[in-house]
Amino acid sequence: MTTTLPPVNQAGSKSVSTLPSLPRSQRSAKQLARGAGRPRQSIGHLAGIDRADVGAYRNTYKHNLSLEILQEGYVSSFIELFELFDKQSKDRETAGSDSGVHEVPLLIDQHDKLDVLKSKLIEAEEARRSGAPDKSYQSYLELAQYFETFSSDQWLIDHFHKKCMSESSKVEEDGGRKLAEANYNIGIALEKRGDLSSAVDYLEKFYNLTTEQEWQDKIGDNLHDIASLQLYRTYTCLAEELYEEAPSVSIDYLKKAFHMANEGGNRTEAGLASHRLGNIYEAVGDPEVATMYHKGYLDRCKRDKDNTGMGKAYEALGRCQQSEGKLEEATENYKEFVKIAEEAGEKGVYSQACSSLANLYNMLGEYASAVEYYKKAAESLETDDKERLELMNISQAIARTHHQLACYSSAILCNTAKLTATLVEWKDYRDDAFIQASRPGTR
């Protein structure tokens, strides 16, 4: 069955002037956008807010922040912020998808950091406009210090330290202090990252700029003394890093470290530098020069009443003199090492001291003394150091064998009834009575 629809606009019939509205779910996107033919009203009018508020709600945080900076008139800050976004993006592309760089969140997604950046960049721009490079320097420094609290933001730390360097060169009334500080900050940042060679360049500039200056830090320390101490530490680290591949270069850095420690007036550090120089000269086969530096270390330790350092110095001197064939002097130094270690009550150190002296006695053929000190070395060892304990026991047995060898050989050669009986008895007990019985006049 079919149904006939009424004619549209036909006279004498009910006409349909408008079609009923479709449910909202069935409207097209275009209809929704136009309000389905109704007069258009702003959302802001309906909700009591203006278009700017709606835009801020819809836009990204980065977009809104950038807009605020521009509306406030800080074009340089806007450009610098976008340069940072661009740099991070390019660095990620260069590193490739497999790099750990991609595990670091994008700066544009870290809203707290963006707020800090906006505030400090605007401060710096205002300072530049007013001709105050010292204030813009401070703003960039505070940004560098802020990002130092985040392990993943080394690139931002470097960026703002470089900005500090740029601003510091414009400060004329401080005699170059800001420039010195900027070099120090970059040097320290590079050192923390492990780039010691580059760090040294900046730290040496800091040292040169602070020479003959009375500048002090917040707690009253002289900046030139700080430069000396920092260079001492960096030179020492470089020397250790280069020792295997370039011993001569390592020695040069240690000499520089020694000079810096002396100039900085730090006797402890100067003594340690002297000790390190002695050790490295000893390692490269120059015991004579090594002895000179070890004696210097010993003198400093005596002045400071540093018993631990004195023990190390006596041990090192004993080694050097032993290698030079000065065995009597070596023996005296090892004895001092044993004495200091025993007084300190440090079992491990005392065991090492006794072992060193025992080795020397063994070499000199004084086997009875060697046995005595090997025994002391074994008895003072920690119980869990089984490998070293076994070594001391074996060394003691060898020294004891050497001690008894002459008497044993004499007993065999003389072949008297008394000595033979004593020898047989010794085979059972292995005590020193056999040695006494084997001496002339007791046979």
XYZ file of C-alpha atoms in Angstrom:
443
model
C 0.000 0.000 0.000
C 1.257 3.462 -0.849
C 0.506 6.747 0.919
C 0.130 9.994 -0.980
C 1.834 12.958 0.613
C -0.094 16.225 0.779
C 0.881 18.815 -1.801
C 3.298 21.478 -0.695
C 1.731 24.986 -0.409
C -1.491 23.828 -2.009
C -4.527 25.941 -1.233
C -7.086 24.375 1.133
C -4.663 21.876 2.669
C -2.359 21.786 5.622
C 1.066 22.496 4.283
C 4.438 21.782 5.859
C 6.211 25.121 5.970
C 9.395 23.816 7.658
C 10.844 20.374 8.211
C 11.386 19.299 11.839
C 14.951 19.615 13.131
C 17.110 16.514 13.048
C 18.455 15.224 16.317
C 21.844 16.832 17.180
C 23.623 13.534 16.648
C 22.507 13.447 13.028
C 23.613 16.959 12.066
C 26.618 17.465 9.795
C 29.807 19.117 11.041
C 29.056 22.017 8.781
C 25.625 22.510 10.361
C 27.070 22.355 13.810
C 29.667 24.946 12.877
C 26.993 27.287 11.501
C 24.570 26.722 14.361
C 22.136 24.868 12.046
C 20.916 28.058 10.427
C 20.277 29.926 13.672
C 21.707 33.384 14.304
C 25.324 32.880 15.450
C 26.215 33.677 19.075
C 29.685 33.549 20.566
C 30.515 30.904 23.104
C 31.994 33.693 25.160
C 28.613 35.441 25.222
C 26.920 32.269 26.446
C 29.516 31.416 29.075
C 30.321 34.893 30.281
C 33.878 34.885 28.912
C 35.515 36.618 25.979
C 37.144 35.211 22.861
C 40.680 35.683 24.241
C 39.867 33.386 27.150
C 38.458 30.769 24.796
C 41.560 30.983 22.617
C 43.818 30.592 25.616
C 41.897 27.491 26.629
C 42.098 25.949 23.175
C 45.742 26.843 22.360
C 48.881 25.055 23.572
C 50.802 26.293 26.609
C 53.715 27.185 24.336
C 51.410 29.257 22.091
C 49.884 31.155 24.995
C 53.257 31.798 26.648
C 54.703 33.106 23.385
C 51.685 35.310 22.864
C 52.027 36.778 26.354
C 55.704 37.574 25.777
C 54.935 39.324 22.502
C 51.938 41.220 23.890
C 54.161 42.514 26.689
C 56.641 43.740 24.057
C 59.629 41.431 24.675
C 60.566 40.405 21.156
C 64.154 39.370 22.000
C 62.897 37.032 24.718
C 60.421 35.500 22.275
C 63.166 34.940 19.689
C 65.544 33.424 22.252
C 62.868 31.061 23.556
C 62.071 29.831 20.051
C 65.751 29.387 19.287
C 65.906 27.014 22.265
C 62.901 25.059 20.981
C 64.506 24.854 17.546
C 67.887 23.785 18.924
C 66.401 20.924 20.922
C 64.407 19.760 17.913
C 67.476 19.800 15.629
C 69.624 18.044 18.218
C 67.056 15.230 18.430
C 67.004 14.874 14.651
C 70.806 14.813 14.457
C 71.111 12.244 17.235
C 68.714 9.814 15.569
C 65.813 7.821 16.933
C 68.025 5.339 18.810
C 69.703 8.043 20.871
C 68.943 8.599 24.536
C 68.213 12.239 23.668
C 64.676 11.182 22.745
C 64.071 9.992 26.306
C 64.406 13.578 27.534
C 61.048 15.423 27.520
C 60.717 18.325 25.124
C 61.120 21.738 26.682
C 57.780 22.873 25.223
C 56.031 20.216 27.330
C 57.615 21.251 30.646
C 55.430 24.123 31.787
C 57.213 24.965 35.042
C 60.505 25.392 33.208
C 58.827 27.538 30.559
C 57.498 29.848 33.271
C 60.983 30.275 34.742
C 62.435 30.874 31.286
C 59.849 33.528 30.506
C 60.476 35.381 33.770
C 64.289 35.389 33.573
C 64.536 36.055 29.828
C 62.318 39.103 30.274
C 64.480 40.247 33.199
C 67.584 39.928 31.042
C 65.977 41.837 28.153
C 64.870 44.648 30.442
C 68.407 44.888 31.836
C 69.900 45.127 28.356
C 67.443 47.837 27.405
C 68.444 49.877 30.458
C 72.147 49.380 29.729
C 72.828 47.162 32.747
C 74.778 44.114 31.448
C 75.647 43.125 35.028
C 71.942 42.546 35.740
C 71.370 40.616 32.511
C 74.442 38.540 33.446
C 72.821 37.758 36.798
C 69.542 36.711 35.160
C 71.318 34.284 32.834
C 73.422 32.971 35.727
C 70.273 32.255 37.743
C 68.871 30.339 34.769
C 72.054 28.249 34.525
C 71.908 27.526 38.250
C 68.223 26.616 38.006
C 68.826 24.049 35.258
C 71.780 22.558 37.180
C 69.151 20.896 39.378
C 68.002 18.790 36.404
C 70.403 16.103 35.171
C 68.916 16.083 31.658
C 69.365 19.819 30.988
C 73.118 20.070 30.457
C 72.539 21.717 27.087
C 70.598 24.525 28.767
C 73.296 24.952 31.418
C 75.903 25.342 28.674
C 73.691 27.756 26.760
C 73.161 30.113 29.684
C 76.763 29.986 30.845
C 77.723 31.121 27.340
C 75.172 33.922 27.579
C 76.809 34.916 30.875
C 80.171 34.994 29.121
C 78.748 37.254 26.415
C 77.200 39.665 28.934
C 80.257 39.664 31.221
C 82.455 41.097 28.473
C 80.157 44.155 28.386
C 80.548 44.907 32.105
C 83.225 47.603 32.397
C 83.062 48.843 35.976
C 84.034 45.640 37.826
C 87.599 45.269 36.500
C 86.803 41.983 34.763
C 85.406 40.082 37.748
C 82.243 38.957 35.946
C 84.372 37.736 33.042
C 86.536 35.756 35.468
C 83.478 34.214 37.130
C 81.983 33.287 33.747
C 85.164 31.429 32.800
C 85.129 29.610 36.137
C 81.493 28.547 35.764
C 82.042 27.162 32.266
C 85.191 25.361 33.434
C 83.369 23.704 36.327
C 80.461 22.681 34.084
C 82.872 21.066 31.607
C 84.743 19.310 34.404
C 81.511 17.827 35.771
C 80.817 16.470 32.309
C 84.281 14.860 32.174
C 85.763 17.184 29.521
C 88.893 17.996 31.548
C 91.035 19.273 28.670
C 88.468 21.936 27.748
C 87.808 22.725 31.415
C 91.492 23.523 31.989
C 91.438 26.244 29.323
C 88.639 28.147 31.082
C 90.032 27.568 34.579
C 93.439 28.897 33.518
C 91.734 32.053 32.220
C 89.988 32.364 35.583
C 93.358 31.972 37.304
C 94.991 34.655 35.111
C 92.097 37.113 35.519
C 92.174 36.814 39.320
C 95.955 37.258 39.632
C 96.846 40.235 41.876
C 93.149 40.854 42.594
C 91.592 41.035 46.058
C 88.236 39.638 44.979
C 86.472 37.355 47.446
C 83.472 35.054 47.248
C 80.430 35.243 49.527
C 82.162 33.458 52.398
C 85.344 35.521 52.169
C 87.657 33.161 50.243
C 90.051 34.821 47.818
C 89.143 34.029 44.200
C 92.765 33.553 43.166
C 93.260 30.958 45.914
C 90.118 29.235 44.684
C 91.566 29.260 41.155
C 94.827 27.710 42.365
C 93.079 24.948 44.292
C 90.688 24.171 41.453
C 93.498 23.979 38.913
C 95.427 21.702 41.293
C 92.473 19.297 41.336
C 91.857 19.433 37.600
C 95.540 19.001 36.744
C 95.664 15.986 39.081
C 92.626 14.385 37.441
C 94.105 15.000 33.989
C 97.391 13.429 35.068
C 95.595 10.300 36.264
C 93.562 10.144 33.062
C 96.623 10.440 30.788
C 99.063 8.280 32.754
C 98.616 5.056 30.760
C 98.863 6.600 27.291
C 101.215 9.521 27.957
C 103.267 9.234 31.183
C 105.444 12.249 30.363
C 102.385 14.472 29.857
C 100.960 13.089 33.088
C 104.140 14.130 34.925
C 103.887 17.647 33.465
C 100.335 18.011 34.781
C 101.354 16.700 38.200
C 104.143 19.288 38.335
C 101.593 21.991 37.533
C 99.329 20.595 40.248
C 102.231 20.679 42.725
C 102.931 24.323 41.839
C 99.262 25.293 42.208
C 98.923 23.578 45.584
C 101.989 25.426 46.873
C 100.775 28.746 45.509
C 97.346 28.251 47.047
C 98.964 27.809 50.459
C 97.311 24.450 51.086
C 100.010 22.341 52.777
C 97.921 19.155 52.785
C 97.244 19.312 49.063
C 100.852 20.281 48.346
C 102.048 17.258 50.293
C 99.728 14.925 48.400
C 100.912 16.432 45.104
C 104.511 15.732 46.129
C 103.595 12.150 47.034
C 101.884 11.609 43.673
C 104.929 12.937 41.835
C 107.135 10.573 43.799
C 104.887 7.643 42.928
C 104.835 8.397 39.213
C 108.623 8.899 39.019
C 108.997 5.611 40.847
C 106.645 3.943 38.350
C 108.611 5.219 35.327
C 111.892 3.966 36.803
C 113.443 7.089 38.311
C 113.770 6.286 42.055
C 116.248 9.098 42.687
C 113.791 11.855 41.725
C 110.990 9.893 43.371
C 112.951 9.890 46.639
C 113.257 13.677 46.495
C 109.470 14.140 46.267
C 108.742 11.471 48.891
C 111.111 13.205 51.320
C 109.254 16.455 50.682
C 105.989 14.689 51.481
C 107.490 13.228 54.681
C 108.672 16.661 55.847
C 105.216 18.155 55.348
C 103.566 15.269 57.191
C 105.960 15.671 60.117
C 105.129 19.401 60.357
C 101.415 18.618 60.273
C 101.790 15.611 62.613
C 100.063 13.470 60.020
C 100.956 9.929 61.100
C 99.035 8.271 58.270
C 100.902 10.360 55.708
C 104.208 9.683 57.455
C 103.573 5.939 57.165
C 102.933 6.262 53.426
C 106.065 8.359 53.003
C 108.288 5.902 54.916
C 106.918 3.008 52.873
C 107.537 4.842 49.583
C 111.062 5.832 50.643
C 111.795 2.228 51.585
C 110.703 1.043 48.139
C 112.793 3.647 46.298
C 115.933 3.046 48.369
C 115.527 -0.700 47.993
C 115.406 -0.338 44.214
C 118.523 1.879 44.370
C 120.362 -0.752 46.413
C 120.447 1.401 49.549
C 119.300 -1.505 51.685
C 120.351 -0.199 55.078
C 118.371 3.034 54.571
C 115.456 1.059 53.182
C 115.439 -1.153 56.284
C 115.288 1.853 58.602
C 112.409 3.388 56.660
C 110.435 0.135 56.674
C 110.988 -0.140 60.439
C 109.547 3.353 60.882
C 106.578 2.331 58.742
C 106.001 -0.735 60.966
C 106.258 1.396 64.125
C 103.747 4.008 62.944
C 101.285 1.380 61.684
C 101.482 -0.516 64.994
C 100.851 2.668 67.007
C 97.889 3.542 64.789
C 96.331 0.142 65.446
C 95.370 -0.359 61.801
C 95.693 -4.078 61.207
C 95.695 -3.945 57.422
C 98.379 -1.263 57.265
C 100.425 -2.990 59.960
C 100.278 -6.265 58.019
C 101.481 -4.473 54.870
C 104.336 -2.823 56.789
C 105.481 -6.141 58.310
C 105.272 -7.824 54.918
C 107.450 -5.120 53.285
C 110.095 -5.426 55.994
C 109.987 -9.227 55.843
C 110.545 -9.182 52.080
C 113.628 -7.023 52.538
C 115.024 -9.240 55.302
C 114.431 -12.267 53.088
C 116.400 -10.601 50.291
C 119.233 -9.749 52.690
C 119.417 -13.363 53.852
C 118.309 -12.484 57.378
C 115.831 -15.326 57.377
C 115.086 -15.417 61.103
C 113.906 -11.776 60.974
C 112.006 -12.505 57.759
C 110.153 -15.366 59.466
C 109.330 -13.125 62.442
C 107.766 -10.391 60.319
C 105.975 -12.719 57.912
C 104.382 -14.283 60.985
C 103.313 -10.853 62.285
C 101.938 -9.953 58.857
C 99.838 -13.135 58.792
C 98.568 -12.731 62.361
C 97.409 -9.159 61.826
C 95.486 -9.868 58.620
C 91.725 -9.729 58.499
C 90.284 -13.249 58.512
C 88.357 -12.804 55.270
C 91.510 -11.965 53.268
C 92.257 -15.617 52.596
C 94.375 -15.074 49.495
C 96.813 -12.714 51.229
C 96.875 -14.925 54.341
C 97.901 -17.873 52.192
C 100.637 -15.765 50.569
C 102.032 -14.721 53.964
C 102.028 -18.325 55.215
C 103.819 -19.556 52.096
C 106.384 -16.721 52.338
C 106.942 -17.541 56.001
C 107.486 -21.224 55.149
C 110.019 -20.369 52.440
C 111.927 -18.032 54.767
C 111.904 -20.668 57.506
C 113.272 -23.209 55.005
C 116.070 -20.861 54.039
C 116.755 -20.229 57.722
C 117.197 -23.934 58.425
C 118.847 -24.938 55.153
C 122.435 -24.214 56.237
C 122.078 -26.224 59.461
C 120.338 -29.063 57.660
C 123.097 -29.248 55.019
C 125.766 -29.154 57.748
C 124.089 -32.020 59.618
C 123.991 -34.151 56.492
C 127.642 -33.471 55.639
C 128.993 -34.004 59.185
C 127.059 -37.251 59.579
C 127.625 -37.646 63.331
C 125.406 -39.862 65.461
C 124.220 -36.919 67.552
C 123.331 -34.778 64.551
C 121.639 -37.669 62.817
C 119.508 -38.301 65.903
C 118.664 -34.606 66.157
C 117.759 -34.522 62.470
C 115.413 -37.480 62.827
C 113.773 -35.865 65.836
C 113.403 -32.579 63.942
C 111.607 -34.416 61.142
C 108.876 -35.186 63.667
C 108.565 -31.791 65.383
C 110.054 -29.177 62.984
C 111.110 -26.802 65.768
C 114.165 -24.547 66.079
C 115.974 -26.844 68.536
C 117.558 -28.520 65.531
C 119.241 -25.273 64.557
C 120.751 -24.857 67.993
C 121.988 -28.473 68.006
C 123.602 -28.046 64.560
C 125.806 -25.124 65.562
C 129.565 -25.747 66.068
C 130.441 -26.990 69.579
C 127.161 -28.842 70.028
C 127.818 -31.628 67.607
